[in-house]
């Protein structure tokens, strides 16, 4: 398995709100990923969202019923 930490936040680009989701940490060690998530949550900006996902290696994610993704709107950050 591989463990991914995503960060999501809203920003304004030319006065239009824009959602950004980015992978900020990857590990094959679940305990290490959990510890990193806790560290990141301590220093995270108030208007950001952190999530930990696990994915099987060597898998076509588009064939799974659900794969790591983040859907968010402005209301998620208010």
Coordinates of C-alpha atoms in Angstrom, one line a residue:
X1 CA 0.0 0.0 0.0
X2 CA 1.0 3.6 -0.4
X3 CA -0.3 6.4 1.9
X4 CA -1.0 9.9 0.5
X5 CA -1.6 13.0 2.5
X6 CA -3.6 15.6 0.5
X7 CA -4.0 19.3 1.4
X8 CA -7.0 21.2 0.0
X9 CA -7.7 24.9 0.2
X10 CA -9.5 27.7 -1.6
X11 CA -7.7 30.6 -3.2
X12 CA -8.7 33.5 -5.4
X13 CA -7.2 33.8 -8.8
X14 CA -8.3 37.0 -10.6
X15 CA -11.0 37.4 -8.0
X16 CA -12.5 33.9 -8.8
X17 CA -12.5 31.3 -6.1
X18 CA -10.4 28.3 -7.0
X19 CA -10.1 25.0 -5.2
X20 CA -6.6 23.5 -4.9
X21 CA -5.9 19.9 -3.9
X22 CA -2.3 18.7 -3.7
X23 CA -0.4 15.7 -2.5
X24 CA 2.0 16.9 0.1
X25 CA 3.3 13.6 1.5
X26 CA 3.7 10.0 0.4
X27 CA 4.9 6.9 2.3
X28 CA 4.6 3.1 2.2
X29 CA 4.6 3.1 6.0
X30 CA 1.2 3.7 7.5
X31 CA 2.5 4.6 11.0
X32 CA 4.9 7.1 9.4
X33 CA 2.0 8.6 7.4
X34 CA -0.2 8.9 10.5
X35 CA 2.5 10.6 12.5
X36 CA 3.2 13.0 9.6
X37 CA -0.5 13.8 9.4
X38 CA -0.6 14.7 13.1
X39 CA 2.5 16.9 12.7
X40 CA 0.9 18.7 9.7
X41 CA -2.4 19.2 11.5
X42 CA -0.6 21.1 14.3
X43 CA 0.8 23.7 11.8
X44 CA -2.0 23.6 9.2
X45 CA -3.6 26.8 8.1
X46 CA -7.2 27.2 9.5
X47 CA -8.6 27.4 6.0
X48 CA -7.0 24.2 4.8
X49 CA -8.2 20.6 4.9
X50 CA -5.9 17.6 5.3
X51 CA -6.8 14.0 4.4
X52 CA -4.9 10.7 4.5
X53 CA -5.7 8.1 1.8
X54 CA -4.3 4.7 1.2
X55 CA -4.0 3.1 -2.2
X56 CA -2.8 -0.2 -3.4
X57 CA 0.4 -0.1 -5.4
X58 CA 0.4 -1.2 -9.1
X59 CA -3.4 -0.6 -9.5
X60 CA -5.2 1.3 -12.1
X61 CA -7.1 3.6 -9.8
X62 CA -9.8 4.3 -12.5
X63 CA -10.9 0.6 -12.2
X64 CA -11.7 1.0 -8.4
X65 CA -15.2 2.0 -7.2
X66 CA -13.6 4.9 -5.3
X67 CA -10.1 6.3 -5.5
X68 CA -8.3 9.1 -3.7
X69 CA -10.0 12.4 -4.5
X70 CA -11.2 15.5 -2.8
X71 CA -14.4 17.4 -3.7
X72 CA -14.9 20.7 -2.0
X73 CA -16.6 24.0 -2.4
X74 CA -16.3 27.4 -0.8
X75 CA -18.8 26.4 1.9
X76 CA -16.3 23.7 3.1
X77 CA -14.0 26.5 4.2
X78 CA -16.5 28.9 5.9

